[in-house]
Amino acid sequence: MFSFKRLLHCLFFIISSLTAATSAANFYQNVDITWGDNRGKILNHGQLISLSLDKASGSGFQSKDEYLFGKIDMQIKLVAGNSAGTVTTYYLSSQGPNHDEIDFEFLGNLSGSPYTLHTNIYSQGKGNREQRFRLWFDPSKNFHTYSVVWNKYRIIFFVDSIPIRVFNNLEKIGVPYLNKQAMRIYSSLWDADNWATQGGRVKTDWTKAPFTAYYRNFSANACIHSQGSSSSCVSSTKSFMEDDQAWQNYGLDAKGRNRLRWVQKKYMIYNYCTDFKRFPQGLPKECKRSRFL
């Protein structure tokens, strides 16, 4: 017998599916291809971007909007095969010498070797906060989701909803935080064989060009910043009955902290907060507050 409860469940599913489908982000509306002489393309009626790199040039795009806090998600499928020397980036950045920046950089490698995920944070022009990871999957075989939660209290990097890095707001001890400058989203595919793979020892094999990475399912539950007015906090992918503003106070619970520790214990290959040779006068202030920044 078809129960009323089951009917409500079916209606909820149908409405959710329709809402998600009709409000899905469209790259034509959300980004501009900014360089690459047609090596960057928006495809599938705005649902997919391809960025390509050959010996003459790479390519890239940027968001039309600037954001001041938000939850940003992007699915990326990286360059397959021998990607040595290439760098695929996905990051937020403001402009100017004292800029803020939140970085995902994917450093290519020889076929059969894992990608290196390089992360960094700049606050008011100061960077040097690198953490590097080996991913626990092949990021060139399928799309995976790379996310940033950025609120007034912390920045959290996620891979497939698993937290890999946290940078807390520690202004009270003199560490500048990213809370004053709006940032755009940028992505690019470019040649960096002078440093990207094994410190530049492995060069780009141009016989494998063009190299191509793909992007889809972009979403920005975020505060859009407009010059001369206050930010407007909106969702580009709002779905039925979803709490789109939860990111504004989001922090890791016990389960999230355990997953963070698992990633950092098993897959982190470099942490600036343990590099005493690099900082002979003492580690940066934020490093003293937590092992898992």
mmCIF file of C-alpha atoms in Angstrom:
data_model
loop_
_atom_site.group_PDB
_atom_site.id
_atom_site.type_symbol
_atom_site.label_atom_id
_atom_site.label_comp_id
_atom_site.label_asym_id
_atom_site.label_seq_id
_atom_site.Cartn_x
_atom_site.Cartn_y
_atom_site.Cartn_z
ATOM 1 C CA MET A 1 0.000 0.000 0.000
ATOM 2 C CA PHE A 2 1.362 3.399 -1.001
ATOM 3 C CA SER A 3 1.555 5.357 2.266
ATOM 4 C CA PHE A 4 1.205 9.113 2.678
ATOM 5 C CA LYS A 5 4.662 9.166 4.275
ATOM 6 C CA ARG A 6 6.161 7.509 1.209
ATOM 7 C CA LEU A 7 4.364 9.999 -1.033
ATOM 8 C CA LEU A 8 5.905 12.900 0.885
ATOM 9 C CA HIS A 9 9.331 11.281 0.577
ATOM 10 C CA CYS A 10 8.921 10.949 -3.196
ATOM 11 C CA LEU A 11 7.754 14.547 -3.528
ATOM 12 C CA PHE A 12 10.737 15.726 -1.478
ATOM 13 C CA PHE A 13 13.113 13.785 -3.757
ATOM 14 C CA ILE A 14 11.521 15.159 -6.929
ATOM 15 C CA ILE A 15 11.594 18.768 -5.686
ATOM 16 C CA SER A 16 15.197 18.389 -4.506
ATOM 17 C CA SER A 17 16.289 16.979 -7.859
ATOM 18 C CA LEU A 18 14.510 19.668 -9.853
ATOM 19 C CA THR A 19 15.855 22.468 -7.679
ATOM 20 C CA ALA A 20 19.425 21.192 -7.845
ATOM 21 C CA ALA A 21 19.212 20.730 -11.596
ATOM 22 C CA THR A 22 17.757 24.148 -12.354
ATOM 23 C CA SER A 23 20.065 26.046 -10.015
ATOM 24 C CA ALA A 24 23.330 24.286 -10.876
ATOM 25 C CA ALA A 25 26.140 26.744 -11.532
ATOM 26 C CA ASN A 26 26.780 27.552 -15.174
ATOM 27 C CA PHE A 27 30.344 28.461 -16.135
ATOM 28 C CA TYR A 28 29.129 30.963 -18.727
ATOM 29 C CA GLN A 29 27.510 32.904 -15.880
ATOM 30 C CA ASN A 30 30.183 32.385 -13.241
ATOM 31 C CA VAL A 31 33.639 32.640 -14.871
ATOM 32 C CA ASP A 32 35.650 34.215 -17.657
ATOM 33 C CA ILE A 33 38.367 32.460 -19.642
ATOM 34 C CA THR A 34 41.153 34.988 -19.162
ATOM 35 C CA TRP A 35 44.148 33.703 -21.109
ATOM 36 C CA GLY A 36 45.402 30.936 -23.364
ATOM 37 C CA ASP A 37 44.235 31.819 -26.891
ATOM 38 C CA ASN A 38 41.340 29.337 -26.970
ATOM 39 C CA ARG A 39 43.196 26.686 -24.985
ATOM 40 C CA GLY A 40 40.581 27.205 -22.294
ATOM 41 C CA LYS A 41 37.050 26.193 -23.335
ATOM 42 C CA ILE A 42 33.596 26.187 -21.755
ATOM 43 C CA LEU A 43 31.783 23.073 -22.930
ATOM 44 C CA ASN A 44 28.553 21.085 -22.485
ATOM 45 C CA HIS A 45 26.289 24.148 -22.347
ATOM 46 C CA GLY A 46 28.321 25.694 -19.551
ATOM 47 C CA GLN A 47 28.681 22.581 -17.389
ATOM 48 C CA LEU A 48 32.362 21.803 -18.117
ATOM 49 C CA ILE A 49 35.642 23.679 -18.576
ATOM 50 C CA SER A 50 38.754 22.261 -20.207
ATOM 51 C CA LEU A 51 42.135 23.921 -19.761
ATOM 52 C CA SER A 52 45.004 22.882 -22.033
ATOM 53 C CA LEU A 53 48.750 23.393 -22.085
ATOM 54 C CA ASP A 54 51.141 23.070 -25.000
ATOM 55 C CA LYS A 55 54.652 24.342 -25.573
ATOM 56 C CA ALA A 56 53.388 27.767 -26.650
ATOM 57 C CA SER A 57 51.036 28.504 -23.751
ATOM 58 C CA GLY A 58 48.855 27.302 -20.924
ATOM 59 C CA SER A 59 45.403 28.652 -20.084
ATOM 60 C CA GLY A 60 43.248 29.852 -17.222
ATOM 61 C CA PHE A 61 39.986 31.319 -15.975
ATOM 62 C CA GLN A 62 38.712 33.452 -13.110
ATOM 63 C CA SER A 63 35.381 34.011 -11.387
ATOM 64 C CA LYS A 64 33.266 36.985 -12.368
ATOM 65 C CA ASP A 65 32.489 37.680 -8.706
ATOM 66 C CA GLU A 66 34.695 38.529 -5.752
ATOM 67 C CA TYR A 67 33.995 36.829 -2.428
ATOM 68 C CA LEU A 68 34.571 37.771 1.187
ATOM 69 C CA PHE A 69 34.065 34.470 3.045
ATOM 70 C CA GLY A 70 32.279 31.419 1.740
ATOM 71 C CA LYS A 71 32.303 27.727 0.937
ATOM 72 C CA ILE A 72 33.787 27.109 -2.503
ATOM 73 C CA ASP A 73 33.636 23.722 -4.259
ATOM 74 C CA MET A 74 35.065 22.556 -7.570
ATOM 75 C CA GLN A 75 35.345 19.129 -9.143
ATOM 76 C CA ILE A 76 38.578 18.654 -11.100
ATOM 77 C CA LYS A 77 40.013 15.835 -13.200
ATOM 78 C CA LEU A 78 43.734 16.379 -13.582
ATOM 79 C CA VAL A 79 46.104 15.787 -16.496
ATOM 80 C CA ALA A 80 46.448 12.058 -17.098
ATOM 81 C CA GLY A 81 49.598 10.097 -17.926
ATOM 82 C CA ASN A 82 52.978 11.764 -17.825
ATOM 83 C CA SER A 83 52.134 15.152 -16.321
ATOM 84 C CA ALA A 84 55.680 15.959 -15.133
ATOM 85 C CA GLY A 85 56.476 19.657 -15.199
ATOM 86 C CA THR A 86 52.842 20.756 -15.292
ATOM 87 C CA VAL A 87 50.960 22.591 -12.561
ATOM 88 C CA THR A 88 47.175 22.728 -12.321
ATOM 89 C CA THR A 89 45.970 25.421 -9.910
ATOM 90 C CA TYR A 90 42.716 26.259 -8.173
ATOM 91 C CA TYR A 91 42.888 29.131 -5.716
ATOM 92 C CA LEU A 92 41.371 32.291 -4.293
ATOM 93 C CA SER A 93 43.329 35.536 -4.410
ATOM 94 C CA SER A 94 43.003 39.280 -3.974
ATOM 95 C CA GLN A 95 45.211 41.745 -5.820
ATOM 96 C CA GLY A 96 48.144 43.919 -4.844
ATOM 97 C CA PRO A 97 51.463 43.480 -3.007
ATOM 98 C CA ASN A 98 49.721 42.772 0.316
ATOM 99 C CA HIS A 99 47.321 40.276 -1.180
ATOM 100 C CA ASP A 100 45.541 37.350 0.474
ATOM 101 C CA GLU A 101 45.515 33.915 -1.148
ATOM 102 C CA ILE A 102 44.293 30.351 -0.518
ATOM 103 C CA ASP A 103 46.018 27.814 -2.794
ATOM 104 C CA PHE A 104 45.471 24.362 -4.190
ATOM 105 C CA GLU A 105 48.299 23.514 -6.628
ATOM 106 C CA PHE A 106 48.584 20.073 -8.209
ATOM 107 C CA LEU A 107 52.145 19.247 -9.215
ATOM 108 C CA GLY A 108 52.393 16.748 -12.045
ATOM 109 C CA ASN A 109 54.612 13.699 -12.098
ATOM 110 C CA LEU A 110 55.847 10.838 -14.220
ATOM 111 C CA SER A 111 53.329 8.184 -15.211
ATOM 112 C CA GLY A 112 52.717 5.850 -12.313
ATOM 113 C CA SER A 113 53.917 8.331 -9.693
ATOM 114 C CA PRO A 114 51.416 10.203 -7.498
ATOM 115 C CA TYR A 115 50.535 13.833 -7.889
ATOM 116 C CA THR A 116 51.672 16.199 -5.158
ATOM 117 C CA LEU A 117 49.011 18.497 -3.740
ATOM 118 C CA HIS A 118 50.702 21.738 -2.685
ATOM 119 C CA THR A 119 48.738 24.088 -0.403
ATOM 120 C CA ASN A 120 49.629 27.557 0.797
ATOM 121 C CA ILE A 121 48.071 30.562 2.508
ATOM 122 C CA TYR A 122 49.046 34.215 2.081
ATOM 123 C CA SER A 123 47.742 36.774 4.549
ATOM 124 C CA GLN A 124 48.425 40.441 3.775
ATOM 125 C CA GLY A 125 51.252 39.524 1.413
ATOM 126 C CA LYS A 126 52.953 36.992 3.681
ATOM 127 C CA GLY A 127 53.055 33.380 2.499
ATOM 128 C CA ASN A 128 55.596 30.659 3.211
ATOM 129 C CA ARG A 129 52.917 28.465 4.781
ATOM 130 C CA GLU A 130 53.289 25.438 2.547
ATOM 131 C CA GLN A 131 51.886 22.023 3.299
ATOM 132 C CA ARG A 132 52.176 19.208 0.762
ATOM 133 C CA PHE A 133 50.288 15.934 0.469
ATOM 134 C CA ARG A 134 50.195 12.769 -1.587
ATOM 135 C CA LEU A 135 46.610 12.037 -2.563
ATOM 136 C CA TRP A 136 45.162 8.624 -1.676
ATOM 137 C CA PHE A 137 43.727 8.154 -5.183
ATOM 138 C CA ASP A 138 44.652 8.866 -8.793
ATOM 139 C CA PRO A 139 43.201 12.360 -9.414
ATOM 140 C CA SER A 140 43.477 11.978 -13.192
ATOM 141 C CA LYS A 141 41.102 9.013 -13.536
ATOM 142 C CA ASN A 142 37.948 10.610 -12.173
ATOM 143 C CA PHE A 143 36.618 13.934 -10.953
ATOM 144 C CA HIS A 144 37.203 14.709 -7.282
ATOM 145 C CA THR A 145 35.880 17.595 -5.202
ATOM 146 C CA TYR A 146 38.277 20.192 -3.790
ATOM 147 C CA SER A 147 36.719 22.631 -1.331
ATOM 148 C CA VAL A 148 37.536 25.593 0.864
ATOM 149 C CA VAL A 149 35.511 26.770 3.834
ATOM 150 C CA TRP A 150 36.568 30.328 4.671
ATOM 151 C CA ASN A 151 34.835 32.136 7.505
ATOM 152 C CA LYS A 152 35.734 34.653 10.201
ATOM 153 C CA TYR A 153 37.208 31.966 12.428
ATOM 154 C CA ARG A 154 39.174 29.599 10.205
ATOM 155 C CA ILE A 155 40.034 28.316 6.743
ATOM 156 C CA ILE A 156 39.612 24.592 6.067
ATOM 157 C CA PHE A 157 40.831 22.735 2.977
ATOM 158 C CA PHE A 158 38.859 19.631 1.945
ATOM 159 C CA VAL A 159 39.387 16.815 -0.556
ATOM 160 C CA ASP A 160 36.182 14.866 -1.218
ATOM 161 C CA SER A 161 34.737 16.314 2.010
ATOM 162 C CA ILE A 162 37.749 15.084 4.018
ATOM 163 C CA PRO A 163 39.554 17.928 5.833
ATOM 164 C CA ILE A 164 43.281 18.060 5.109
ATOM 165 C CA ARG A 165 44.311 21.412 6.538
ATOM 166 C CA VAL A 166 43.100 24.109 8.941
ATOM 167 C CA PHE A 167 44.336 27.683 9.333
ATOM 168 C CA ASN A 168 42.759 29.390 12.336
ATOM 169 C CA ASN A 169 42.179 33.087 12.910
ATOM 170 C CA LEU A 170 44.935 33.942 15.383
ATOM 171 C CA GLU A 171 44.894 37.723 15.089
ATOM 172 C CA LYS A 172 44.881 37.893 18.891
ATOM 173 C CA ILE A 173 48.507 36.679 18.892
ATOM 174 C CA GLY A 174 49.553 38.868 15.966
ATOM 175 C CA VAL A 175 49.027 36.538 12.989
ATOM 176 C CA PRO A 176 47.317 38.425 10.122
ATOM 177 C CA TYR A 177 44.088 36.744 8.987
ATOM 178 C CA LEU A 178 42.256 36.787 5.663
ATOM 179 C CA ASN A 179 39.236 38.882 6.594
ATOM 180 C CA LYS A 180 39.615 42.264 4.915
ATOM 181 C CA GLN A 181 40.218 41.598 1.213
ATOM 182 C CA ALA A 182 37.719 40.115 -1.226
ATOM 183 C CA MET A 183 39.101 37.391 -3.470
ATOM 184 C CA ARG A 184 38.290 35.942 -6.862
ATOM 185 C CA ILE A 185 38.592 32.274 -7.762
ATOM 186 C CA TYR A 186 41.320 31.446 -10.272
ATOM 187 C CA SER A 187 42.359 28.279 -12.075
ATOM 188 C CA SER A 188 45.168 27.658 -14.518
ATOM 189 C CA LEU A 189 47.236 24.973 -16.224
ATOM 190 C CA TRP A 190 50.814 25.995 -16.939
ATOM 191 C CA ASP A 191 54.387 24.797 -17.362
ATOM 192 C CA ALA A 192 56.632 24.944 -14.294
ATOM 193 C CA ASP A 193 59.228 22.309 -15.092
ATOM 194 C CA ASN A 194 61.934 24.432 -13.446
ATOM 195 C CA TRP A 195 60.514 23.425 -10.028
ATOM 196 C CA ALA A 196 57.267 21.448 -10.147
ATOM 197 C CA THR A 197 58.470 17.839 -10.409
ATOM 198 C CA GLN A 198 61.237 16.572 -8.148
ATOM 199 C CA GLY A 199 62.518 20.106 -7.716
ATOM 200 C CA GLY A 200 62.816 20.652 -11.462
ATOM 201 C CA ARG A 201 64.903 17.545 -12.160
ATOM 202 C CA VAL A 202 62.128 16.051 -14.315
ATOM 203 C CA LYS A 203 61.171 18.217 -17.279
ATOM 204 C CA THR A 204 57.960 18.483 -19.302
ATOM 205 C CA ASP A 205 57.746 15.942 -22.139
ATOM 206 C CA TRP A 206 56.243 18.056 -24.907
ATOM 207 C CA THR A 207 55.688 15.000 -27.124
ATOM 208 C CA LYS A 208 52.741 14.274 -24.772
ATOM 209 C CA ALA A 209 51.174 17.713 -25.317
ATOM 210 C CA PRO A 210 48.556 19.037 -25.260
ATOM 211 C CA PHE A 211 47.985 18.396 -21.563
ATOM 212 C CA THR A 212 44.371 18.891 -20.459
ATOM 213 C CA ALA A 213 42.551 19.241 -17.122
ATOM 214 C CA TYR A 214 38.780 19.406 -16.660
ATOM 215 C CA TYR A 215 36.536 21.297 -14.240
ATOM 216 C CA ARG A 216 32.860 20.868 -13.391
ATOM 217 C CA ASN A 217 30.223 21.335 -10.654
ATOM 218 C CA PHE A 218 31.476 24.653 -9.367
ATOM 219 C CA SER A 219 29.536 26.069 -6.437
ATOM 220 C CA ALA A 220 29.978 29.133 -4.265
ATOM 221 C CA ASN A 221 27.891 29.395 -1.128
ATOM 222 C CA ALA A 222 29.518 32.690 -0.358
ATOM 223 C CA CYS A 223 29.340 36.402 0.348
ATOM 224 C CA ILE A 224 29.659 38.264 -2.942
ATOM 225 C CA HIS A 225 31.572 41.483 -2.465
ATOM 226 C CA SER A 226 30.553 44.619 -4.344
ATOM 227 C CA GLN A 227 32.609 47.795 -4.394
ATOM 228 C CA GLY A 228 31.015 50.517 -2.311
ATOM 229 C CA SER A 229 28.464 48.263 -0.640
ATOM 230 C CA SER A 230 28.298 45.489 1.902
ATOM 231 C CA SER A 231 28.703 41.857 0.881
ATOM 232 C CA SER A 232 25.655 39.849 -0.141
ATOM 233 C CA CYS A 233 25.742 36.242 1.056
ATOM 234 C CA VAL A 234 24.125 33.931 -1.490
ATOM 235 C CA SER A 235 24.240 30.370 -2.753
ATOM 236 C CA SER A 236 24.904 29.595 -6.403
ATOM 237 C CA THR A 237 23.676 26.005 -5.936
ATOM 238 C CA LYS A 238 20.980 26.256 -3.289
ATOM 239 C CA SER A 239 19.082 23.008 -2.891
ATOM 240 C CA PHE A 240 15.769 22.272 -1.198
ATOM 241 C CA MET A 241 15.877 22.364 2.623
ATOM 242 C CA GLU A 242 19.669 22.928 2.646
ATOM 243 C CA ASP A 243 21.294 25.099 5.299
ATOM 244 C CA ASP A 244 23.472 27.098 2.935
ATOM 245 C CA GLN A 245 24.829 29.389 5.627
ATOM 246 C CA ALA A 246 26.227 26.685 7.934
ATOM 247 C CA TRP A 247 29.741 27.424 6.643
ATOM 248 C CA GLN A 248 29.729 30.821 8.385
ATOM 249 C CA ASN A 249 30.389 29.218 11.778
ATOM 250 C CA TYR A 250 31.731 25.876 10.601
ATOM 251 C CA GLY A 251 34.488 24.127 12.533
ATOM 252 C CA LEU A 252 35.621 20.520 12.749
ATOM 253 C CA ASP A 253 33.873 18.202 15.180
ATOM 254 C CA ALA A 254 35.618 15.206 16.771
ATOM 255 C CA LYS A 255 35.076 13.065 13.655
ATOM 256 C CA GLY A 256 36.461 15.807 11.439
ATOM 257 C CA ARG A 257 39.530 16.267 13.630
ATOM 258 C CA ASN A 258 40.205 12.524 13.524
ATOM 259 C CA ARG A 259 40.000 12.513 9.725
ATOM 260 C CA LEU A 260 42.331 15.517 9.593
ATOM 261 C CA ARG A 261 44.869 13.680 11.758
ATOM 262 C CA TRP A 262 44.572 10.587 9.558
ATOM 263 C CA VAL A 263 45.362 12.586 6.410
ATOM 264 C CA GLN A 264 48.218 14.511 7.991
ATOM 265 C CA LYS A 265 49.769 11.397 9.512
ATOM 266 C CA LYS A 266 49.564 9.202 6.399
ATOM 267 C CA TYR A 267 49.715 11.585 3.442
ATOM 268 C CA MET A 268 51.425 14.823 4.447
ATOM 269 C CA ILE A 269 54.946 14.971 2.999
ATOM 270 C CA TYR A 270 55.892 18.536 3.970
ATOM 271 C CA ASN A 271 54.766 20.882 6.734
ATOM 272 C CA TYR A 272 56.317 24.312 7.168
ATOM 273 C CA CYS A 273 55.471 24.088 10.868
ATOM 274 C CA THR A 274 58.036 21.312 11.345
ATOM 275 C CA ASP A 275 60.790 22.798 9.155
ATOM 276 C CA PHE A 276 63.195 24.057 11.824
ATOM 277 C CA LYS A 277 66.028 24.471 9.307
ATOM 278 C CA ARG A 278 63.931 26.902 7.321
ATOM 279 C CA PHE A 279 63.062 28.960 10.394
ATOM 280 C CA PRO A 280 66.246 28.985 12.521
ATOM 281 C CA GLN A 281 64.983 31.977 14.503
ATOM 282 C CA GLY A 282 61.850 30.094 15.489
ATOM 283 C CA LEU A 283 58.751 28.685 13.837
ATOM 284 C CA PRO A 284 55.943 31.063 12.808
ATOM 285 C CA LYS A 285 53.615 32.016 15.653
ATOM 286 C CA GLU A 286 50.676 29.988 14.372
ATOM 287 C CA CYS A 287 52.737 26.792 14.424
ATOM 288 C CA LYS A 288 52.948 26.854 18.197
ATOM 289 C CA ARG A 289 49.183 26.682 18.704
ATOM 290 C CA SER A 290 48.367 23.319 17.122
ATOM 291 C CA ARG A 291 50.049 20.354 15.485
ATOM 292 C CA PHE A 292 47.327 20.297 12.886
ATOM 293 C CA LEU A 293 47.223 23.825 11.484
#
